[in-house]
XYZ file of C-alpha atoms in Angstrom:
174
model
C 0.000 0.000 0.000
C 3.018 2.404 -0.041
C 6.114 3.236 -1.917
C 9.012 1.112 -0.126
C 12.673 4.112 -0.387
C 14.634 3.789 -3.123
C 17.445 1.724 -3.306
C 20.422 2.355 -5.753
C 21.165 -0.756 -8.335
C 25.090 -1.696 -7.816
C 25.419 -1.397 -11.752
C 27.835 1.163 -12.612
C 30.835 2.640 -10.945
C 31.096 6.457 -9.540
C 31.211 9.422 -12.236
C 29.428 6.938 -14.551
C 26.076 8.188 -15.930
C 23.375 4.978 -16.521
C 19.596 5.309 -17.269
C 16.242 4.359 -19.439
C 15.967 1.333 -17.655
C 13.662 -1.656 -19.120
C 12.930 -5.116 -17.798
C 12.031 -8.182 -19.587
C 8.816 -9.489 -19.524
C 9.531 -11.903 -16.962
C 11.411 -9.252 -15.477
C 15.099 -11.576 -15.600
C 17.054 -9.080 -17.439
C 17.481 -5.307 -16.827
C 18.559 -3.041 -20.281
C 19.864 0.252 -19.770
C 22.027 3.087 -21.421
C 25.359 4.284 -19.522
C 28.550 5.743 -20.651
C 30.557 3.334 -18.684
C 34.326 3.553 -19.662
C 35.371 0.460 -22.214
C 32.041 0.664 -24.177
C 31.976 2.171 -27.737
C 30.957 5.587 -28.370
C 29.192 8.074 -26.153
C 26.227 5.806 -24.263
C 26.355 2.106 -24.751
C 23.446 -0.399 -24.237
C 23.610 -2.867 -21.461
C 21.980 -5.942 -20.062
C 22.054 -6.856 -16.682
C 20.859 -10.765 -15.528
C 19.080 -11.300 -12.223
C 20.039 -14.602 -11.087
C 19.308 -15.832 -7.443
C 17.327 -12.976 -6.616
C 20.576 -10.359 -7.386
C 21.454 -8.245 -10.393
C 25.033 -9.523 -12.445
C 27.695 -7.501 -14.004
C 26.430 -5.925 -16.953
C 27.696 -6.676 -20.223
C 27.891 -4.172 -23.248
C 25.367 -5.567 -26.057
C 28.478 -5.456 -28.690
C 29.170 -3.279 -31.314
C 26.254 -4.636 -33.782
C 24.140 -2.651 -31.654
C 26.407 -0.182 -29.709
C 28.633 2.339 -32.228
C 30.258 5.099 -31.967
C 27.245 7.442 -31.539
C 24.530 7.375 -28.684
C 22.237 4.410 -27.989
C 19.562 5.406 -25.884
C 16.349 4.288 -24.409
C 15.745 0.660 -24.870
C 12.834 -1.112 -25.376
C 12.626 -4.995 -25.103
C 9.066 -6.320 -26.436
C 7.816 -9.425 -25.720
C 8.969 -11.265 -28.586
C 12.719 -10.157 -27.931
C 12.965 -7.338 -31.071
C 14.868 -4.736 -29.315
C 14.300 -1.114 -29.925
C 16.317 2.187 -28.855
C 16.970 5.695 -30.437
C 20.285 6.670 -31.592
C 22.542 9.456 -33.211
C 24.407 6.892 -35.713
C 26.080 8.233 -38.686
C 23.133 7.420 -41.263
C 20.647 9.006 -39.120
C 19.477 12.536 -39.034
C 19.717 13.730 -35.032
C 18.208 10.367 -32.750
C 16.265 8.057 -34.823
C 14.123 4.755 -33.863
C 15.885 1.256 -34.770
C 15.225 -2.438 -33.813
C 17.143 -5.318 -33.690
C 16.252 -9.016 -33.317
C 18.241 -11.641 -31.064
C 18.694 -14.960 -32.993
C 20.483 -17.568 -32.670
C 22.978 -16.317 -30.071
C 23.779 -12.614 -31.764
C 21.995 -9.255 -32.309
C 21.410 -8.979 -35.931
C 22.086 -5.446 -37.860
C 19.860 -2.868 -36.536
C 17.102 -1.963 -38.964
C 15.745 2.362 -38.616
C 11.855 2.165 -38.405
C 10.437 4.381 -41.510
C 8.106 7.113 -41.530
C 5.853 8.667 -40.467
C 7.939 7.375 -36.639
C 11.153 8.716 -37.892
C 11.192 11.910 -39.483
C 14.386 14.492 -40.113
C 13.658 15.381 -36.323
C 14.656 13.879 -33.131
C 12.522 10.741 -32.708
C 13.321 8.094 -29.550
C 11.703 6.859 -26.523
C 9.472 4.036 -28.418
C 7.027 1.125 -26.562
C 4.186 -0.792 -28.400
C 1.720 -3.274 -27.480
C 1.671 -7.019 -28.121
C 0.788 -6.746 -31.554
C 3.479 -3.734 -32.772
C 0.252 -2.110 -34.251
C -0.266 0.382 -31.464
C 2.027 2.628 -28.986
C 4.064 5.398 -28.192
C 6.790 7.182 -28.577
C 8.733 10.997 -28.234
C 9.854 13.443 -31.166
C 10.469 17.355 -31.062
C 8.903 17.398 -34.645
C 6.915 20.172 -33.526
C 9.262 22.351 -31.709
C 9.819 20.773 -27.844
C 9.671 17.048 -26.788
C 5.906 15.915 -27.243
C 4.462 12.160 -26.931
C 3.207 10.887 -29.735
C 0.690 7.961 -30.245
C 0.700 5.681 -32.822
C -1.878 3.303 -33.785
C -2.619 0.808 -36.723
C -5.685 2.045 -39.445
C -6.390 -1.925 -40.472
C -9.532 -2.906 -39.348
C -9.864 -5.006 -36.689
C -12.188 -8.181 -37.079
C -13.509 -9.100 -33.887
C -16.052 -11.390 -33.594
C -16.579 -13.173 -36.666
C -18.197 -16.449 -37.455
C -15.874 -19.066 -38.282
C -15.660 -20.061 -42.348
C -18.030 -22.457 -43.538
C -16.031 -25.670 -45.264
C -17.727 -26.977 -48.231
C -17.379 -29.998 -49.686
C -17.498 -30.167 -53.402
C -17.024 -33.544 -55.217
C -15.306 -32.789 -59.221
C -14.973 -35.241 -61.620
C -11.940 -35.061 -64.958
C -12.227 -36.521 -67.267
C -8.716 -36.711 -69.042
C -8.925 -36.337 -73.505
């Protein structure tokens, strides 16, 4: 019934900046941004495992995701796509990008198109189960607003199941 103090995660060393944390769905692994020395640009992606009821040393998600630029805020849906903002070269100011896990790596991270990215400063995405509807930031209109985003297919709730028939043909060959 009432908000237990905070207690600081042992995850980063002093005069280290972390944030944008995001848990799993099962809530066994902890993503987050820092700038930890030893990573690979400016802020770095990192997972952290709980195991036995306590958080493990981070590790640095690897340079397929992490370049020289800023990654920040991470996203983890369900099915394991990752997505974060970042500043890389091809991108115009922070753009949104995802990246799937499969077999055992991170594959190339793939910049979502428009209308979510624009020439502006777009980050800070979440979706539902589906990917059709969500959330996320931009300063496309002057200061940082929250956009929604939401899919225009209709949805088909409801409907009776399709009938089966059973035709019997005949060929004849000539």
């Amino acid at each position: 019934g009432f908000w237990l103090p905070p207690v600081p995660l042992a995850l980063s060393g002093a005069n280290v900046n972390a944030g944008h944390p995001c848990l799993n769905s099962d809530a066994s692994e902890l993503y987050f941004v820092s700038d930890s020395t030893g990573g690979y640009g400016g802020f770095d992606i990192y997972c952290s495992k709980r195991k036995d009821g306590h958080w493990q040393a981070p590790e640095n998600l690897g340079p397929v995701i992490n370049g020289e630029h800023n990654e920040l805020f991470p996203f983890l849906h369900s099915s394991g796509r990752l997505y974060f903002a970042s500043d890389r070269i091809d991108s115009l100011g922070f753009d949104i990008y995802y990246s799937d896990y499969t077999e055992g790596d991170w594959k190339s991270p793939v910049r979502l198109e428009e209308p979510i990215n624009t020439r502006f400063n777009d980050f800070s995405f979440i979706c539902d189960e589906t990917t059709e509807n969500g959330y996320f930031s931009s300063d496309r209109e002057g200061s940082d607003d929250i956009f929604r985003f939401y899919s225009t297919f209709p949805a088909f709730d409801g409907c009776d199941t399709m009938v089966q028939n059973e035709y019997c043909y005949t060929f004849f060959e000539k």
